[in-house]
């Protein structure tokens, strides 16, 4: 059986670079911008994994590549192709794709296996399979996910090379003189009919979005309002007061330099109501009504604080009022202008009425939902009355538009063939419904930007949409955008993003897309396939409950188009393969068992479907550690429930892990990653069916194999610049590769070793390896690491410092001379990096330590940026790699101690390392010591 490239080597740095680049900013035409889905895999990584799963590693073809040199040359050729293939800019480059398809055809003797993904989600894997010329089967239990995949893989490509049907495109283009390659014609119709819907919406609800007069200094003309800023209100809890209490985080509207604006409350003591004056100045306003952490708010009239329980009770029993804080108008050059709130604008919004409501219930409890205790009971509660009026109008208009598109298609002579979204429809109707689906995506995206949980980020003058994270948390003051304006998040803006994706949809072999419970995969998916999948992340994301926010708008809009897909009131919950205790009366063990048994059942079926000549790949990313007792030793171990359940399922399904690769899957700038240690990478597990005669191993055998094989794996991970935040989970792969190759690992008492114990031993071995790397550190740094583990940056006894210095073969006065320690009054402490000498120069430091190199790099990176930090890397030469090892070590210390801010600093340094190394390697004209002068 030939080893595939993915089982031997990958150009990991290039893949990770392109994956991070792809997710760094929204890209026109990227599928992720067509519709949101959570934890979507980068297309670059999906393409690379599929390609490397099919193409042989050169070492498997000794007849063609008999020497290691020839194998390395061929492997580098494949690496070069993968690097080009991974670039987003090459995703529709015909020459690159053709080269990749030829390589795949040669490796498979032209018998291309279909690609099967039973957890398709946002559709990254099946979409990239099609781009590589592979047919496939994609399914997902969630109807929103199934619709996203079907739209990209089925509905859109069915009308490839068709000209648009709208009369506004121009007769010469309709008749074929224009180049309507791929799905460009369909994209043109999405734009055209999206504009018609927008115009009709203006007639239907435009009066709800009045213009406003600009202030005199801005010209005084009438202008479009781009957004309104609101605060929720309750009645003060003081029985003697009962005044209106705005729930407001800050009186600042904009804190961006040169564009400052704030509001000042104006109290009407007769009516006990609050209005707001607007001031465009840089004064620092007083604290707003929010008091400390939690939902506690201070009354502006009596000063009494209403606590969280009262605020929640008010929301549950009476709901929240709304008070307009200010208005954002469109100034010259579309510049934002802050304008005082007016009663006319406030009353216009509050008086709006929707023709119907998405009155489906919110879950009582769910992963990622934190708003139910505040009185939010159904999906319509997420929107104010004007937003509901607009969203329902858009939904009604899209439904109405579908019949007009069908008439245009018939008039233009679209063949009345068997093309249909569901059985029984003719081609013209199917085309109209396809355009309607993509317009419904624009509406669904609008719901993400047009609700009362969108915040206004005052420092950036930007609106944040609802799902900046995979949860819904309480928001007190919010920003209401104008869906009919040119502002960010307006309807036509979403139409443009959707149509740009439609325009770039790949065409090729067919993909069968189903809404299907993954546990029924063997009844529908083809055999002898290539399985590549990204299963749910245990209990991290409540996909179904979150996607109901979209489903609540998609179902009324498209139930006539796709009655089978939208046959349920809400998305399926009980069958969803996640560990959600709220679905099992709060029983975490039942939730865990549901996930493990379900995933195990799925992978047992996938193992039987998988072509024996190819590896099965699983992408997984999970971070959750708990301590428990290890059955074999009685010691406390650190393990991960999410990893434990997935790996247990894989092993029980008879699969062996033959390779693991950490792939950069999240962008560092995303909301959850800022100032946190959120997971940045996922691990690609490469699996084969385990041999029936796999050997038995003892606990001792397993530990010895770990100690033998994990050091090289750790070296490769660090060389590949795996982020410290991801190192522990990435090390699970090579560790479990050892564990899963055995038929069984037994404890000293003869009982089978559970996966949890194996994970604990892997984590323990990783700790030992990182500690052993301290041998590369100078004696002062070894002292500093040990002291840091015990005291952090706090004072410690002089006696303890002196004892430790003897153990580390250094002297306390030498540590003071090195400039890293303060010793006075019988107390010793490490200097904070902000206390270190700002004029420090490593080229003149006579007692240079790795500890201070790391601390200065963290400080300089934060204060002066990558160029200055790279100068230090260049100057210290070979010590730079040792400094990076220390950053890994210190991250681990901080994480175990719960020092999240410090951990994030060391994690950030390692993540930035490739760019620092690149900048450091560039030629410099400055004089001074060379790298060789400081190299060790």
PDB file of C-alpha atoms in Angstrom, residues 346-524:
ATOM      1  CA  UNK A 346     -37.317  58.110  17.707  1.00  0.00           C
ATOM      2  CA  UNK A 347     -41.086  57.933  17.266  1.00  0.00           C
ATOM      3  CA  UNK A 348     -40.843  56.858  13.613  1.00  0.00           C
ATOM      4  CA  UNK A 349     -38.781  53.845  14.627  1.00  0.00           C
ATOM      5  CA  UNK A 350     -40.917  52.900  17.626  1.00  0.00           C
ATOM      6  CA  UNK A 351     -44.176  53.140  15.673  1.00  0.00           C
ATOM      7  CA  UNK A 352     -43.097  50.740  12.901  1.00  0.00           C
ATOM      8  CA  UNK A 353     -45.201  47.602  12.405  1.00  0.00           C
ATOM      9  CA  UNK A 354     -44.171  44.355  10.725  1.00  0.00           C
ATOM     10  CA  UNK A 355     -46.614  42.381   8.552  1.00  0.00           C
ATOM     11  CA  UNK A 356     -45.627  39.178  10.375  1.00  0.00           C
ATOM     12  CA  UNK A 357     -43.114  38.007  12.994  1.00  0.00           C
ATOM     13  CA  UNK A 358     -40.522  35.228  13.162  1.00  0.00           C
ATOM     14  CA  UNK A 359     -42.116  34.087  16.407  1.00  0.00           C
ATOM     15  CA  UNK A 360     -40.277  30.788  16.759  1.00  0.00           C
ATOM     16  CA  UNK A 361     -39.019  30.177  20.311  1.00  0.00           C
ATOM     17  CA  UNK A 362     -35.484  30.667  21.518  1.00  0.00           C
ATOM     18  CA  UNK A 363     -34.089  27.673  23.437  1.00  0.00           C
ATOM     19  CA  UNK A 364     -34.520  27.761  27.205  1.00  0.00           C
ATOM     20  CA  UNK A 365     -30.833  26.888  27.488  1.00  0.00           C
ATOM     21  CA  UNK A 366     -28.252  26.361  24.776  1.00  0.00           C
ATOM     22  CA  UNK A 367     -24.532  26.528  24.042  1.00  0.00           C
ATOM     23  CA  UNK A 368     -23.599  30.121  23.272  1.00  0.00           C
ATOM     24  CA  UNK A 369     -26.934  31.661  24.348  1.00  0.00           C
ATOM     25  CA  UNK A 370     -26.810  34.048  27.308  1.00  0.00           C
ATOM     26  CA  UNK A 371     -29.794  36.307  26.750  1.00  0.00           C
ATOM     27  CA  UNK A 372     -32.830  34.266  27.830  1.00  0.00           C
ATOM     28  CA  UNK A 373     -32.627  35.342  31.512  1.00  0.00           C
ATOM     29  CA  UNK A 374     -33.075  38.936  30.326  1.00  0.00           C
ATOM     30  CA  UNK A 375     -36.490  38.286  28.818  1.00  0.00           C
ATOM     31  CA  UNK A 376     -35.710  37.250  25.247  1.00  0.00           C
ATOM     32  CA  UNK A 377     -38.046  34.373  24.449  1.00  0.00           C
ATOM     33  CA  UNK A 378     -38.390  34.185  20.665  1.00  0.00           C
ATOM     34  CA  UNK A 379     -36.419  35.105  17.585  1.00  0.00           C
ATOM     35  CA  UNK A 380     -38.476  38.227  16.948  1.00  0.00           C
ATOM     36  CA  UNK A 381     -37.210  39.579  20.299  1.00  0.00           C
ATOM     37  CA  UNK A 382     -33.746  39.958  18.761  1.00  0.00           C
ATOM     38  CA  UNK A 383     -34.990  42.854  16.597  1.00  0.00           C
ATOM     39  CA  UNK A 384     -36.675  46.177  17.192  1.00  0.00           C
ATOM     40  CA  UNK A 385     -39.971  47.016  15.517  1.00  0.00           C
ATOM     41  CA  UNK A 386     -38.422  48.873  12.564  1.00  0.00           C
ATOM     42  CA  UNK A 387     -35.935  46.096  11.902  1.00  0.00           C
ATOM     43  CA  UNK A 388     -38.770  43.565  11.896  1.00  0.00           C
ATOM     44  CA  UNK A 389     -40.752  45.693   9.463  1.00  0.00           C
ATOM     45  CA  UNK A 390     -37.790  45.909   7.081  1.00  0.00           C
ATOM     46  CA  UNK A 391     -36.725  42.269   7.288  1.00  0.00           C
ATOM     47  CA  UNK A 392     -40.249  40.941   6.758  1.00  0.00           C
ATOM     48  CA  UNK A 393     -40.653  43.301   3.792  1.00  0.00           C
ATOM     49  CA  UNK A 394     -37.462  41.977   2.190  1.00  0.00           C
ATOM     50  CA  UNK A 395     -38.612  38.397   2.778  1.00  0.00           C
ATOM     51  CA  UNK A 396     -42.015  39.072   1.184  1.00  0.00           C
ATOM     52  CA  UNK A 397     -40.427  40.843  -1.777  1.00  0.00           C
ATOM     53  CA  UNK A 398     -37.960  38.038  -2.497  1.00  0.00           C
ATOM     54  CA  UNK A 399     -40.816  35.529  -2.578  1.00  0.00           C
ATOM     55  CA  UNK A 400     -42.773  37.799  -4.899  1.00  0.00           C
ATOM     56  CA  UNK A 401     -39.762  38.354  -7.137  1.00  0.00           C
ATOM     57  CA  UNK A 402     -39.288  34.641  -7.846  1.00  0.00           C
ATOM     58  CA  UNK A 403     -42.370  34.490 -10.071  1.00  0.00           C
ATOM     59  CA  UNK A 404     -41.147  37.530 -12.030  1.00  0.00           C
ATOM     60  CA  UNK A 405     -37.766  35.889 -12.598  1.00  0.00           C
ATOM     61  CA  UNK A 406     -39.504  32.729 -13.848  1.00  0.00           C
ATOM     62  CA  UNK A 407     -41.530  34.763 -16.356  1.00  0.00           C
ATOM     63  CA  UNK A 408     -38.340  36.461 -17.575  1.00  0.00           C
ATOM     64  CA  UNK A 409     -36.625  33.092 -17.924  1.00  0.00           C
ATOM     65  CA  UNK A 410     -39.475  31.736 -20.023  1.00  0.00           C
ATOM     66  CA  UNK A 411     -39.484  34.866 -22.170  1.00  0.00           C
ATOM     67  CA  UNK A 412     -35.759  34.522 -22.753  1.00  0.00           C
ATOM     68  CA  UNK A 413     -36.205  30.924 -23.753  1.00  0.00           C
ATOM     69  CA  UNK A 414     -34.511  29.118 -20.897  1.00  0.00           C
ATOM     70  CA  UNK A 415     -34.989  25.435 -21.806  1.00  0.00           C
ATOM     71  CA  UNK A 416     -37.983  23.856 -20.153  1.00  0.00           C
ATOM     72  CA  UNK A 417     -35.887  20.841 -19.186  1.00  0.00           C
ATOM     73  CA  UNK A 418     -35.551  18.642 -16.124  1.00  0.00           C
ATOM     74  CA  UNK A 419     -33.399  21.063 -14.180  1.00  0.00           C
ATOM     75  CA  UNK A 420     -35.224  21.437 -10.889  1.00  0.00           C
ATOM     76  CA  UNK A 421     -34.356  22.083  -7.289  1.00  0.00           C
ATOM     77  CA  UNK A 422     -36.768  19.393  -6.223  1.00  0.00           C
ATOM     78  CA  UNK A 423     -38.629  16.829  -8.277  1.00  0.00           C
ATOM     79  CA  UNK A 424     -41.363  18.055 -10.550  1.00  0.00           C
ATOM     80  CA  UNK A 425     -40.173  21.515 -11.546  1.00  0.00           C
ATOM     81  CA  UNK A 426     -39.238  22.920 -14.932  1.00  0.00           C
ATOM     82  CA  UNK A 427     -36.038  24.709 -15.810  1.00  0.00           C
ATOM     83  CA  UNK A 428     -37.411  28.257 -15.715  1.00  0.00           C
ATOM     84  CA  UNK A 429     -38.882  27.768 -12.280  1.00  0.00           C
ATOM     85  CA  UNK A 430     -35.681  26.160 -11.024  1.00  0.00           C
ATOM     86  CA  UNK A 431     -33.639  29.097 -12.318  1.00  0.00           C
ATOM     87  CA  UNK A 432     -35.949  31.615 -10.645  1.00  0.00           C
ATOM     88  CA  UNK A 433     -35.819  29.701  -7.389  1.00  0.00           C
ATOM     89  CA  UNK A 434     -32.018  29.572  -7.564  1.00  0.00           C
ATOM     90  CA  UNK A 435     -31.821  33.358  -7.855  1.00  0.00           C
ATOM     91  CA  UNK A 436     -34.295  33.552  -4.972  1.00  0.00           C
ATOM     92  CA  UNK A 437     -32.075  31.348  -2.806  1.00  0.00           C
ATOM     93  CA  UNK A 438     -29.086  33.624  -3.270  1.00  0.00           C
ATOM     94  CA  UNK A 439     -31.238  36.694  -2.534  1.00  0.00           C
ATOM     95  CA  UNK A 440     -32.449  34.922   0.620  1.00  0.00           C
ATOM     96  CA  UNK A 441     -28.803  34.591   1.647  1.00  0.00           C
ATOM     97  CA  UNK A 442     -28.521  38.383   1.408  1.00  0.00           C
ATOM     98  CA  UNK A 443     -31.575  38.664   3.678  1.00  0.00           C
ATOM     99  CA  UNK A 444     -30.098  36.131   6.113  1.00  0.00           C
ATOM    100  CA  UNK A 445     -26.840  38.111   6.216  1.00  0.00           C
ATOM    101  CA  UNK A 446     -28.876  41.282   6.768  1.00  0.00           C
ATOM    102  CA  UNK A 447     -30.405  39.702   9.894  1.00  0.00           C
ATOM    103  CA  UNK A 448     -26.856  39.298  11.237  1.00  0.00           C
ATOM    104  CA  UNK A 449     -26.266  43.058  10.847  1.00  0.00           C
ATOM    105  CA  UNK A 450     -29.758  44.377  11.502  1.00  0.00           C
ATOM    106  CA  UNK A 451     -30.682  43.393  15.083  1.00  0.00           C
ATOM    107  CA  UNK A 452     -30.485  44.873  18.577  1.00  0.00           C
ATOM    108  CA  UNK A 453     -27.279  43.017  19.472  1.00  0.00           C
ATOM    109  CA  UNK A 454     -25.056  44.931  17.062  1.00  0.00           C
ATOM    110  CA  UNK A 455     -22.647  47.151  18.949  1.00  0.00           C
ATOM    111  CA  UNK A 456     -20.974  50.350  17.817  1.00  0.00           C
ATOM    112  CA  UNK A 457     -17.219  50.228  18.427  1.00  0.00           C
ATOM    113  CA  UNK A 458     -16.533  53.827  19.435  1.00  0.00           C
ATOM    114  CA  UNK A 459     -12.747  53.681  19.078  1.00  0.00           C
ATOM    115  CA  UNK A 460     -13.002  52.494  15.456  1.00  0.00           C
ATOM    116  CA  UNK A 461     -16.324  54.096  14.451  1.00  0.00           C
ATOM    117  CA  UNK A 462     -17.424  50.672  13.222  1.00  0.00           C
ATOM    118  CA  UNK A 463     -20.519  48.551  13.623  1.00  0.00           C
ATOM    119  CA  UNK A 464     -20.084  44.995  14.847  1.00  0.00           C
ATOM    120  CA  UNK A 465     -22.474  42.343  13.603  1.00  0.00           C
ATOM    121  CA  UNK A 466     -24.257  39.822  15.843  1.00  0.00           C
ATOM    122  CA  UNK A 467     -22.067  36.768  15.227  1.00  0.00           C
ATOM    123  CA  UNK A 468     -18.594  38.180  15.770  1.00  0.00           C
ATOM    124  CA  UNK A 469     -18.374  35.110  18.006  1.00  0.00           C
ATOM    125  CA  UNK A 470     -20.273  31.834  18.109  1.00  0.00           C
ATOM    126  CA  UNK A 471     -22.593  33.051  20.829  1.00  0.00           C
ATOM    127  CA  UNK A 472     -25.229  35.672  21.626  1.00  0.00           C
ATOM    128  CA  UNK A 473     -24.434  37.740  24.698  1.00  0.00           C
ATOM    129  CA  UNK A 474     -26.437  40.560  26.234  1.00  0.00           C
ATOM    130  CA  UNK A 475     -25.975  44.005  24.683  1.00  0.00           C
ATOM    131  CA  UNK A 476     -27.380  47.104  26.377  1.00  0.00           C
ATOM    132  CA  UNK A 477     -26.786  49.960  23.942  1.00  0.00           C
ATOM    133  CA  UNK A 478     -26.790  49.012  20.281  1.00  0.00           C
ATOM    134  CA  UNK A 479     -26.407  50.348  16.768  1.00  0.00           C
ATOM    135  CA  UNK A 480     -29.241  50.091  14.242  1.00  0.00           C
ATOM    136  CA  UNK A 481     -27.974  50.318  10.671  1.00  0.00           C
ATOM    137  CA  UNK A 482     -30.064  51.569   7.763  1.00  0.00           C
ATOM    138  CA  UNK A 483     -30.592  48.614   5.378  1.00  0.00           C
ATOM    139  CA  UNK A 484     -31.658  50.999   2.582  1.00  0.00           C
ATOM    140  CA  UNK A 485     -28.568  53.227   2.798  1.00  0.00           C
ATOM    141  CA  UNK A 486     -24.985  52.867   1.617  1.00  0.00           C
ATOM    142  CA  UNK A 487     -23.802  52.016   5.124  1.00  0.00           C
ATOM    143  CA  UNK A 488     -21.946  48.880   6.083  1.00  0.00           C
ATOM    144  CA  UNK A 489     -24.301  45.924   6.294  1.00  0.00           C
ATOM    145  CA  UNK A 490     -27.033  47.304   4.012  1.00  0.00           C
ATOM    146  CA  UNK A 491     -29.057  44.938   1.828  1.00  0.00           C
ATOM    147  CA  UNK A 492     -27.372  45.737  -1.486  1.00  0.00           C
ATOM    148  CA  UNK A 493     -23.990  45.344   0.146  1.00  0.00           C
ATOM    149  CA  UNK A 494     -24.947  41.783   1.050  1.00  0.00           C
ATOM    150  CA  UNK A 495     -26.320  41.174  -2.461  1.00  0.00           C
ATOM    151  CA  UNK A 496     -22.955  42.211  -3.874  1.00  0.00           C
ATOM    152  CA  UNK A 497     -20.991  39.871  -1.582  1.00  0.00           C
ATOM    153  CA  UNK A 498     -23.316  36.977  -2.435  1.00  0.00           C
ATOM    154  CA  UNK A 499     -23.246  37.593  -6.189  1.00  0.00           C
ATOM    155  CA  UNK A 500     -19.442  37.891  -6.148  1.00  0.00           C
ATOM    156  CA  UNK A 501     -19.283  34.397  -4.686  1.00  0.00           C
ATOM    157  CA  UNK A 502     -21.801  33.080  -7.215  1.00  0.00           C
ATOM    158  CA  UNK A 503     -19.625  34.471  -9.985  1.00  0.00           C
ATOM    159  CA  UNK A 504     -16.637  32.383  -8.840  1.00  0.00           C
ATOM    160  CA  UNK A 505     -18.372  29.081  -8.125  1.00  0.00           C
ATOM    161  CA  UNK A 506     -16.317  26.210  -9.564  1.00  0.00           C
ATOM    162  CA  UNK A 507     -17.938  23.931 -12.095  1.00  0.00           C
ATOM    163  CA  UNK A 508     -16.989  20.321 -12.654  1.00  0.00           C
ATOM    164  CA  UNK A 509     -17.994  16.827 -11.535  1.00  0.00           C
ATOM    165  CA  UNK A 510     -21.288  16.506  -9.726  1.00  0.00           C
ATOM    166  CA  UNK A 511     -21.625  16.577  -5.958  1.00  0.00           C
ATOM    167  CA  UNK A 512     -24.588  14.936  -4.262  1.00  0.00           C
ATOM    168  CA  UNK A 513     -25.660  17.237  -1.405  1.00  0.00           C
ATOM    169  CA  UNK A 514     -28.138  15.995   1.191  1.00  0.00           C
ATOM    170  CA  UNK A 515     -29.652  17.089   4.452  1.00  0.00           C
ATOM    171  CA  UNK A 516     -28.858  13.912   6.348  1.00  0.00           C
ATOM    172  CA  UNK A 517     -28.097  12.575   9.807  1.00  0.00           C
ATOM    173  CA  UNK A 518     -24.436  11.511   9.617  1.00  0.00           C
ATOM    174  CA  UNK A 519     -25.340   8.249  11.357  1.00  0.00           C
ATOM    175  CA  UNK A 520     -27.156   7.234   8.171  1.00  0.00           C
ATOM    176  CA  UNK A 521     -24.192   7.948   5.915  1.00  0.00           C
ATOM    177  CA  UNK A 522     -23.743   4.352   4.725  1.00  0.00           C
ATOM    178  CA  UNK A 523     -27.259   4.323   3.269  1.00  0.00           C
ATOM    179  CA  UNK A 524     -26.519   7.151   0.840  1.00  0.00           C
TER     180      UNK A 524
END
